[in-house]
Amino acid sequence: MSWRGVIAAYRAFLPVGAKTPIVTLHEGNTPLLFAPRLSKRVAPDAKVYLKCEGLNPTGSFKDRGMTVAISKAVERGAKAVICASTGNTSASAAAYAARAGLACFVLLPKGKIASGKLAQALMSGAQTIAVKGNFDVALDLVRRIAEEHPVAVVNSVNPDRIEGQKTAAFEIVDALGEAPHYHFIPVGNAGNITAYWKGYREYRQAGKCRRLPRMIGFQAAGAAPIFHDEPVARPETVATAIRIGNPASWQAAKVALTQSNGLVDVVTDEEILEAQLWLAVNEGVFVEPASAASVAGLLKCAGRRPHPECPLAAELHASLIPAAPTIVCTVTGHGLKDPDIVARHAMNAVTVRATKESVLKAMGLA
Ligand code: F0G
């Protein structure tokens, strides 16, 4: 049977009933792609998989949560939804609201949104408001406005979002037949790490897997409140999706990290960009910078040249990890979201005259 979205696939685990109108763009069912070169870089017997969330309808994992959040908003009689966003939540909210016929308001940190994401919000007809402030400021405004006006918040402070997003963990277990040993994930507002942990726990409870993974979160070095255990007033990173200084799901993420015997660490912008390019060149997977944080993190703490200060690296080298570890890296959003990033990689097409000779010369064949 053809795939009909995460609510149809995992209804028994989700807060939907017979009366819930299902708003879906057939999100989910994303590839869990074995990454042979990445595996080899980690350890000879490691198996590393990429959960390619960029293949969701609007190009990020947000769609899993949005199908539930928008369906529930419609069920409750909402006429309008609102969110703050570093880009992907707004792209998803705009699309699902359009599908449902709801008005959608999105608050974006002015000038800090990747161009693809802004295009998505605008094209789906969302009322797009650029706020002269960062994401944390925008989310605070959203919460205050929603207290006084009849608009439903569809940020991950809405528990329906977390419910939908946990289905990614279900899919991983369904594909592997077991949970991985390690799950690497970028952390911004911290909803997704919370959702995965919830998903893994519920699936184990249901007897679908025996083990639980260690959750390994990565923040950008310039936007790492959880790592530093302190809010960051002026977060800064090339990975604009995770440019967040005061995550809404901070406490829940801490619980996930503690319960799973996990870790949170940082990766620099250079490490993020390096991992982004490496992944595209070596595995054929083009992800946006924030998504590359999970892979940058894996490369930081594993492989032949692990980072000396990374606690997990010490552990990996003390052979505390199981033989033949299974590792999943969530790559959260598609590379096409942020096409301007190519400038940071200082790459350009070669321009030639329209002759065979010129092209052959550019190919190095003449
Ligand atoms: N990766 C991407 C591509 C994201 O868009 C986000 C968050 C994250 C990772 C971090 O996930 O917030 O659950 O810890 N983007 C939000 C947004 C904040 O507004 O689109 P998180």
Short mmCIF file of C-alpha atoms and ligand atoms in Angstrom, two decimals:
data_model
loop_
_atom_site.label_atom_id
_atom_site.label_comp_id
_atom_site.label_asym_id
_atom_site.label_seq_id
_atom_site.Cartn_x
_atom_site.Cartn_y
_atom_site.Cartn_z
CA MET A 1 0.00 0.00 0.00
CA SER A 2 1.28 3.47 -0.75
CA TRP A 3 2.59 5.64 2.09
CA ARG A 4 0.02 8.09 3.48
CA GLY A 5 2.01 10.00 6.07
CA VAL A 6 3.10 9.48 9.67
CA ILE A 7 -0.36 9.68 11.25
CA ALA A 8 -1.68 6.87 9.04
CA ALA A 9 1.44 4.81 9.73
CA TYR A 10 1.65 5.29 13.50
CA ARG A 11 -1.86 6.28 14.53
CA ALA A 12 -1.87 4.07 17.64
CA PHE A 13 1.08 6.04 19.06
CA LEU A 14 -0.32 9.49 18.26
CA PRO A 15 -2.91 11.73 19.95
CA VAL A 16 -5.47 11.46 17.15
CA GLY A 17 -8.99 10.10 17.25
CA ALA A 18 -11.77 9.21 14.83
CA LYS A 19 -12.82 12.87 14.71
CA THR A 20 -9.38 14.29 13.98
CA PRO A 21 -9.28 15.62 10.42
CA ILE A 22 -5.92 14.42 9.09
CA VAL A 23 -3.93 17.12 7.36
CA THR A 24 -1.01 15.47 5.60
CA LEU A 25 1.41 15.94 2.73
CA HIS A 26 2.50 12.29 3.11
CA GLU A 27 5.50 13.23 5.24
CA GLY A 28 7.81 10.64 6.76
CA ASN A 29 9.07 7.32 5.36
CA THR A 30 12.40 9.02 4.70
CA PRO A 31 15.46 7.00 3.69
CA LEU A 32 17.67 5.48 6.35
CA LEU A 33 20.68 5.49 4.12
CA PHE A 34 23.75 3.40 4.87
CA ALA A 35 26.83 5.64 4.56
CA PRO A 36 29.76 3.38 3.56
CA ARG A 37 32.51 6.01 3.48
CA LEU A 38 31.39 7.63 6.69
CA SER A 39 31.23 4.20 8.36
CA LYS A 40 34.76 3.47 7.29
CA ARG A 41 35.98 6.78 8.69
CA VAL A 42 34.46 5.95 12.08
CA ALA A 43 35.71 2.37 12.55
CA PRO A 44 36.29 -0.66 10.35
CA ASP A 45 33.29 -2.45 11.81
CA ALA A 46 31.00 0.57 12.32
CA LYS A 47 27.70 0.91 10.53
CA VAL A 48 26.66 4.52 10.11
CA TYR A 49 23.27 5.43 8.68
CA LEU A 50 21.89 8.81 7.69
CA LYS A 51 18.24 9.49 8.46
CA CYS A 52 17.62 11.78 5.50
CA GLU A 53 14.93 14.12 6.75
CA GLY A 54 15.49 16.54 3.91
CA LEU A 55 13.31 14.22 1.83
CA ASN A 56 10.18 15.26 3.67
CA PRO A 57 7.59 17.29 1.69
CA THR A 58 8.94 20.70 2.71
CA GLY A 59 12.52 19.48 2.99
CA SER A 60 12.94 19.05 6.75
CA PHE A 61 11.90 16.91 9.72
CA LYS A 62 9.44 19.59 10.82
CA ASP A 63 6.73 18.06 8.63
CA ARG A 64 6.40 15.06 10.95
CA GLY A 65 5.37 17.31 13.81
CA MET A 66 3.42 19.72 11.66
CA THR A 67 0.98 17.11 10.34
CA VAL A 68 -0.04 16.37 13.94
CA ALA A 69 0.02 20.00 15.12
CA ILE A 70 -2.09 21.26 12.20
CA SER A 71 -4.50 18.31 12.32
CA LYS A 72 -5.08 18.92 16.03
CA ALA A 73 -5.41 22.67 15.50
CA VAL A 74 -8.15 22.05 12.92
CA GLU A 75 -9.84 19.56 15.25
CA ARG A 76 -9.90 22.22 17.99
CA GLY A 77 -11.46 24.71 15.61
CA ALA A 78 -8.44 26.97 15.06
CA LYS A 79 -8.64 29.43 12.20
CA ALA A 80 -5.05 30.63 12.38
CA VAL A 81 -1.65 29.36 13.46
CA ILE A 82 1.53 31.17 14.41
CA CYS A 83 5.18 30.25 14.88
CA ALA A 84 8.62 31.74 15.33
CA SER A 85 11.23 30.09 13.20
CA THR A 86 14.79 29.96 12.01
CA GLY A 87 13.19 28.92 8.71
CA ASN A 88 12.17 25.29 8.55
CA THR A 89 9.29 25.40 11.00
CA SER A 90 7.85 28.35 9.09
CA ALA A 91 8.22 26.55 5.75
CA SER A 92 6.41 23.55 7.15
CA ALA A 93 3.73 25.51 9.03
CA ALA A 94 3.02 27.57 5.92
CA ALA A 95 2.57 24.49 3.74
CA TYR A 96 0.39 22.52 6.16
CA ALA A 97 -1.69 25.60 7.00
CA ALA A 98 -2.21 26.17 3.28
CA ARG A 99 -3.29 22.57 2.91
CA ALA A 100 -5.73 22.95 5.81
CA GLY A 101 -7.02 26.36 4.73
CA LEU A 102 -5.78 28.09 7.88
CA ALA A 103 -4.22 31.52 8.12
CA CYS A 104 -0.55 31.32 9.04
CA PHE A 105 1.68 33.92 10.69
CA VAL A 106 5.42 33.36 10.83
CA LEU A 107 7.92 35.46 12.77
CA LEU A 108 11.46 35.21 11.43
CA PRO A 109 14.72 36.72 12.69
CA LYS A 110 15.34 39.38 10.07
CA GLY A 111 18.17 38.62 7.68
CA LYS A 112 19.03 35.28 9.30
CA ILE A 113 16.85 32.94 7.26
CA ALA A 114 18.20 30.81 4.44
CA SER A 115 16.70 31.98 1.16
CA GLY A 116 14.99 28.70 0.27
CA LYS A 117 13.08 28.68 3.54
CA LEU A 118 11.93 32.27 3.17
CA ALA A 119 10.75 31.44 -0.37
CA GLN A 120 8.71 28.53 0.99
CA ALA A 121 6.90 30.62 3.61
CA LEU A 122 6.14 33.36 1.12
CA MET A 123 5.00 31.01 -1.64
CA SER A 124 2.60 29.17 0.67
CA GLY A 125 0.88 32.43 1.48
CA ALA A 126 1.97 32.77 5.10
CA GLN A 127 1.92 36.27 6.56
CA THR A 128 5.69 36.54 6.89
CA ILE A 129 6.99 38.97 9.48
CA ALA A 130 10.71 39.72 9.79
CA VAL A 131 11.50 40.60 13.40
CA LYS A 132 14.50 42.75 14.25
CA GLY A 133 15.76 40.26 16.79
CA ASN A 134 16.84 36.64 17.05
CA PHE A 135 14.75 33.45 17.22
CA ASP A 136 14.50 33.52 21.01
CA VAL A 137 13.00 37.02 20.89
CA ALA A 138 10.59 35.97 18.14
CA LEU A 139 9.42 32.90 20.07
CA ASP A 140 8.79 35.02 23.15
CA LEU A 141 6.64 37.36 21.04
CA VAL A 142 4.71 34.41 19.62
CA ARG A 143 3.92 33.08 23.08
CA ARG A 144 2.75 36.46 24.31
CA ILE A 145 0.57 37.08 21.26
CA ALA A 146 -1.01 33.60 21.46
CA GLU A 147 -1.99 34.22 25.10
CA GLU A 148 -4.16 37.13 24.02
CA HIS A 149 -5.33 36.19 20.54
CA PRO A 150 -7.02 33.16 18.95
CA VAL A 151 -3.99 31.78 17.14
CA ALA A 152 -2.57 28.30 17.78
CA VAL A 153 1.18 28.09 18.38
CA VAL A 154 2.81 25.43 16.20
CA ASN A 155 6.33 25.69 17.56
CA SER A 156 7.61 22.61 19.37
CA VAL A 157 6.38 24.10 22.67
CA ASN A 158 3.15 22.59 21.30
CA PRO A 159 3.32 18.94 22.47
CA ASP A 160 1.61 17.75 19.26
CA ARG A 161 4.79 18.65 17.38
CA ILE A 162 6.93 16.40 19.59
CA GLU A 163 4.39 13.60 19.16
CA GLY A 164 4.68 13.72 15.39
CA GLN A 165 8.44 14.07 15.35
CA LYS A 166 8.96 10.96 17.48
CA THR A 167 7.86 8.88 14.45
CA ALA A 168 11.36 9.25 13.02
CA ALA A 169 12.63 7.02 15.85
CA PHE A 170 9.89 4.49 15.01
CA GLU A 171 10.98 4.40 11.38
CA ILE A 172 14.60 3.83 12.35
CA VAL A 173 13.71 0.88 14.57
CA ASP A 174 11.35 -0.49 11.91
CA ALA A 175 14.18 -0.32 9.35
CA LEU A 176 16.97 -1.73 11.54
CA GLY A 177 14.88 -4.18 13.57
CA GLU A 178 16.53 -2.68 16.66
CA ALA A 179 17.49 0.75 17.99
CA PRO A 180 21.00 1.95 17.10
CA HIS A 181 23.71 2.10 19.78
CA TYR A 182 24.21 5.82 19.18
CA HIS A 183 21.99 8.50 17.78
CA PHE A 184 23.73 11.72 16.67
CA ILE A 185 21.54 14.77 16.22
CA PRO A 186 21.85 18.56 15.82
CA VAL A 187 20.31 20.52 18.69
CA GLY A 188 18.74 23.96 18.36
CA ASN A 189 15.47 24.55 20.15
CA ALA A 190 15.90 20.98 21.44
CA GLY A 191 12.49 19.67 20.37
CA ASN A 192 13.84 17.00 18.06
CA ILE A 193 16.21 15.31 20.50
CA THR A 194 13.28 15.29 22.95
CA ALA A 195 11.03 13.73 20.33
CA TYR A 196 13.47 11.00 19.30
CA TRP A 197 14.07 9.99 22.89
CA LYS A 198 10.31 9.81 23.50
CA GLY A 199 9.91 7.72 20.35
CA TYR A 200 12.63 5.25 21.24
CA ARG A 201 11.26 4.83 24.77
CA GLU A 202 7.70 4.29 23.61
CA TYR A 203 8.79 1.82 20.97
CA ARG A 204 10.77 -0.19 23.47
CA GLN A 205 7.79 -0.12 25.80
CA ALA A 206 5.74 -1.57 22.95
CA GLY A 207 8.27 -4.37 22.52
CA LYS A 208 9.55 -3.15 19.14
CA CYS A 209 13.19 -2.99 20.27
CA ARG A 210 15.24 -4.16 23.21
CA ARG A 211 17.86 -1.48 23.46
CA LEU A 212 17.78 2.30 23.69
CA PRO A 213 20.39 4.45 21.97
CA ARG A 214 22.68 6.94 23.62
CA MET A 215 21.56 10.34 22.42
CA ILE A 216 24.51 12.46 21.28
CA GLY A 217 23.54 16.07 20.61
CA PHE A 218 25.60 18.71 18.84
CA GLN A 219 25.21 22.45 19.08
CA ALA A 220 27.02 25.08 17.05
CA ALA A 221 29.93 26.47 19.07
CA GLY A 222 28.51 30.01 18.87
CA ALA A 223 25.02 28.91 19.94
CA ALA A 224 25.57 26.28 22.61
CA PRO A 225 23.46 27.09 25.67
CA ILE A 226 22.88 23.46 26.68
CA PHE A 227 26.56 22.62 26.38
CA HIS A 228 27.53 25.65 28.48
CA ASP A 229 24.51 25.24 30.77
CA GLU A 230 23.75 28.91 30.29
CA PRO A 231 21.59 30.90 27.87
CA VAL A 232 23.49 32.61 25.05
CA ALA A 233 22.31 36.19 24.58
CA ARG A 234 23.70 36.66 21.08
CA PRO A 235 23.91 33.26 19.36
CA GLU A 236 25.88 33.24 16.12
CA THR A 237 26.56 30.45 13.62
CA VAL A 238 26.64 29.78 9.91
CA ALA A 239 24.04 27.07 10.66
CA THR A 240 21.18 29.57 10.94
CA ALA A 241 18.64 26.81 11.66
CA ILE A 242 20.24 26.21 15.07
CA ARG A 243 21.11 29.82 15.85
CA ILE A 244 19.26 29.66 19.17
CA GLY A 245 20.39 30.88 22.58
CA ASN A 246 17.60 29.77 24.89
CA PRO A 247 15.99 26.51 23.72
CA ALA A 248 12.34 25.96 24.61
CA SER A 249 12.83 22.22 25.25
CA TRP A 250 16.04 22.69 27.25
CA GLN A 251 14.86 20.68 30.27
CA ALA A 252 13.38 17.85 28.21
CA ALA A 253 16.62 17.61 26.24
CA LYS A 254 18.57 17.38 29.49
CA VAL A 255 16.35 14.51 30.56
CA ALA A 256 16.97 12.74 27.23
CA LEU A 257 20.71 13.24 27.61
CA THR A 258 20.78 12.01 31.21
CA GLN A 259 18.41 9.07 30.79
CA SER A 260 20.15 7.83 27.67
CA ASN A 261 23.61 8.24 29.16
CA GLY A 262 24.16 10.65 26.31
CA LEU A 263 26.30 13.68 25.69
CA VAL A 264 26.04 17.15 24.28
CA ASP A 265 29.02 18.74 22.61
CA VAL A 266 29.80 21.57 20.19
CA VAL A 267 31.07 21.82 16.63
CA THR A 268 32.59 24.94 15.12
CA ASP A 269 31.30 26.59 11.95
CA GLU A 270 34.41 25.31 10.17
CA GLU A 271 33.68 21.75 11.28
CA ILE A 272 30.06 22.11 10.20
CA LEU A 273 30.97 23.38 6.73
CA GLU A 274 33.66 20.75 6.33
CA ALA A 275 31.22 17.98 7.22
CA GLN A 276 28.59 19.43 4.89
CA LEU A 277 30.96 19.36 1.97
CA TRP A 278 32.42 15.97 2.89
CA LEU A 279 28.96 14.42 2.99
CA ALA A 280 28.00 15.84 -0.39
CA VAL A 281 31.26 14.79 -2.02
CA ASN A 282 31.62 11.37 -0.40
CA GLU A 283 28.09 10.15 0.16
CA GLY A 284 26.12 12.16 -2.41
CA VAL A 285 23.95 13.67 0.31
CA PHE A 286 23.55 17.45 0.25
CA VAL A 287 22.22 18.73 3.56
CA GLU A 288 21.91 22.19 5.02
CA PRO A 289 24.61 23.39 7.46
CA ALA A 290 22.63 22.73 10.67
CA SER A 291 22.04 19.16 9.54
CA ALA A 292 25.74 18.63 9.00
CA ALA A 293 26.29 19.30 12.72
CA SER A 294 25.44 15.69 13.56
CA VAL A 295 27.97 14.38 11.04
CA ALA A 296 30.53 17.00 12.08
CA GLY A 297 30.05 15.75 15.62
CA LEU A 298 30.57 12.16 14.61
CA LEU A 299 33.72 13.07 12.71
CA LYS A 300 34.90 15.08 15.70
CA CYS A 301 34.67 12.24 18.18
CA ALA A 302 35.31 9.20 16.03
CA GLY A 303 37.71 8.11 13.39
CA ARG A 304 41.43 8.23 13.08
CA ARG A 305 41.91 11.77 14.30
CA PRO A 306 39.37 12.36 17.07
CA HIS A 307 39.25 15.66 18.85
CA PRO A 308 41.32 15.43 22.06
CA GLU A 309 38.83 17.38 24.18
CA CYS A 310 35.70 15.51 23.15
CA PRO A 311 34.53 13.29 26.03
CA LEU A 312 32.94 10.76 23.72
CA ALA A 313 36.18 10.52 21.77
CA ALA A 314 38.00 9.51 24.92
CA GLU A 315 35.36 6.93 25.56
CA LEU A 316 35.39 5.60 22.03
CA HIS A 317 39.12 5.22 22.23
CA ALA A 318 38.95 3.49 25.55
CA SER A 319 36.93 0.91 23.62
CA LEU A 320 33.85 1.47 25.68
CA ILE A 321 31.72 1.36 22.62
CA PRO A 322 30.33 -1.96 21.51
CA ALA A 323 32.02 -3.89 18.76
CA ALA A 324 30.38 -3.15 15.41
CA PRO A 325 28.46 -0.11 16.62
CA THR A 326 25.33 0.96 14.79
CA ILE A 327 25.15 4.73 14.58
CA VAL A 328 22.38 6.87 13.15
CA CYS A 329 22.95 10.52 12.27
CA THR A 330 19.84 12.53 11.64
CA VAL A 331 20.45 14.95 8.81
CA THR A 332 17.56 17.27 9.43
CA GLY A 333 17.12 19.41 6.31
CA HIS A 334 17.83 19.51 2.59
CA GLY A 335 20.85 21.33 1.19
CA LEU A 336 18.69 23.21 -1.30
CA LYS A 337 17.19 25.14 1.60
CA ASP A 338 20.33 27.24 1.79
CA PRO A 339 21.80 27.59 -1.70
CA ASP A 340 23.78 30.70 -0.75
CA ILE A 341 26.03 28.57 1.43
CA VAL A 342 28.00 27.64 -1.68
CA ALA A 343 29.61 31.08 -1.41
CA ARG A 344 31.07 30.07 1.96
CA HIS A 345 32.68 27.10 0.25
CA ALA A 346 34.21 29.49 -2.31
CA MET A 347 33.10 27.33 -5.22
CA ASN A 348 32.08 28.44 -8.65
CA ALA A 349 31.34 27.00 -12.07
CA VAL A 350 34.02 27.46 -14.72
CA THR A 351 32.78 29.66 -17.55
CA VAL A 352 33.92 28.78 -21.07
CA ARG A 353 33.13 29.74 -24.66
CA ALA A 354 30.46 27.53 -26.26
CA THR A 355 32.88 25.42 -28.26
CA LYS A 356 33.87 21.79 -27.95
CA GLU A 357 37.53 22.78 -27.59
CA SER A 358 36.84 25.11 -24.67
CA VAL A 359 34.73 22.51 -22.88
CA LEU A 360 37.35 19.81 -23.43
CA LYS A 361 39.99 22.13 -22.07
CA ALA A 362 37.87 22.80 -18.97
CA MET A 363 37.48 19.03 -18.60
CA GLY A 364 41.22 18.62 -18.67
CA LEU A 365 40.99 16.54 -21.84
CA ALA A 366 42.66 18.99 -24.21
N1 F0G B 1 18.23 21.12 11.93
C1 F0G B 1 17.43 21.92 11.22
C2 F0G B 1 17.56 21.88 9.74
C3 F0G B 1 16.48 22.75 11.85
O1 F0G B 1 15.70 23.52 11.13
C4 F0G B 1 16.41 22.74 13.26
C5 F0G B 1 15.48 23.61 13.97
C6 F0G B 1 17.27 21.87 13.96
C7 F0G B 1 18.15 21.09 13.26
C8 F0G B 1 17.25 21.77 15.44
O2 F0G B 1 16.12 21.08 15.89
O3 F0G B 1 15.17 22.89 17.27
O4 F0G B 1 14.33 20.55 17.43
O5 F0G B 1 16.59 21.14 18.29
N2 F0G B 1 14.79 24.52 13.41
C9 F0G B 1 13.75 25.30 14.07
C10 F0G B 1 13.02 26.15 13.05
C11 F0G B 1 14.18 26.03 15.28
O6 F0G B 1 12.48 27.21 13.41
O7 F0G B 1 12.93 25.74 11.90
P1 F0G B 1 15.51 21.43 17.30
#
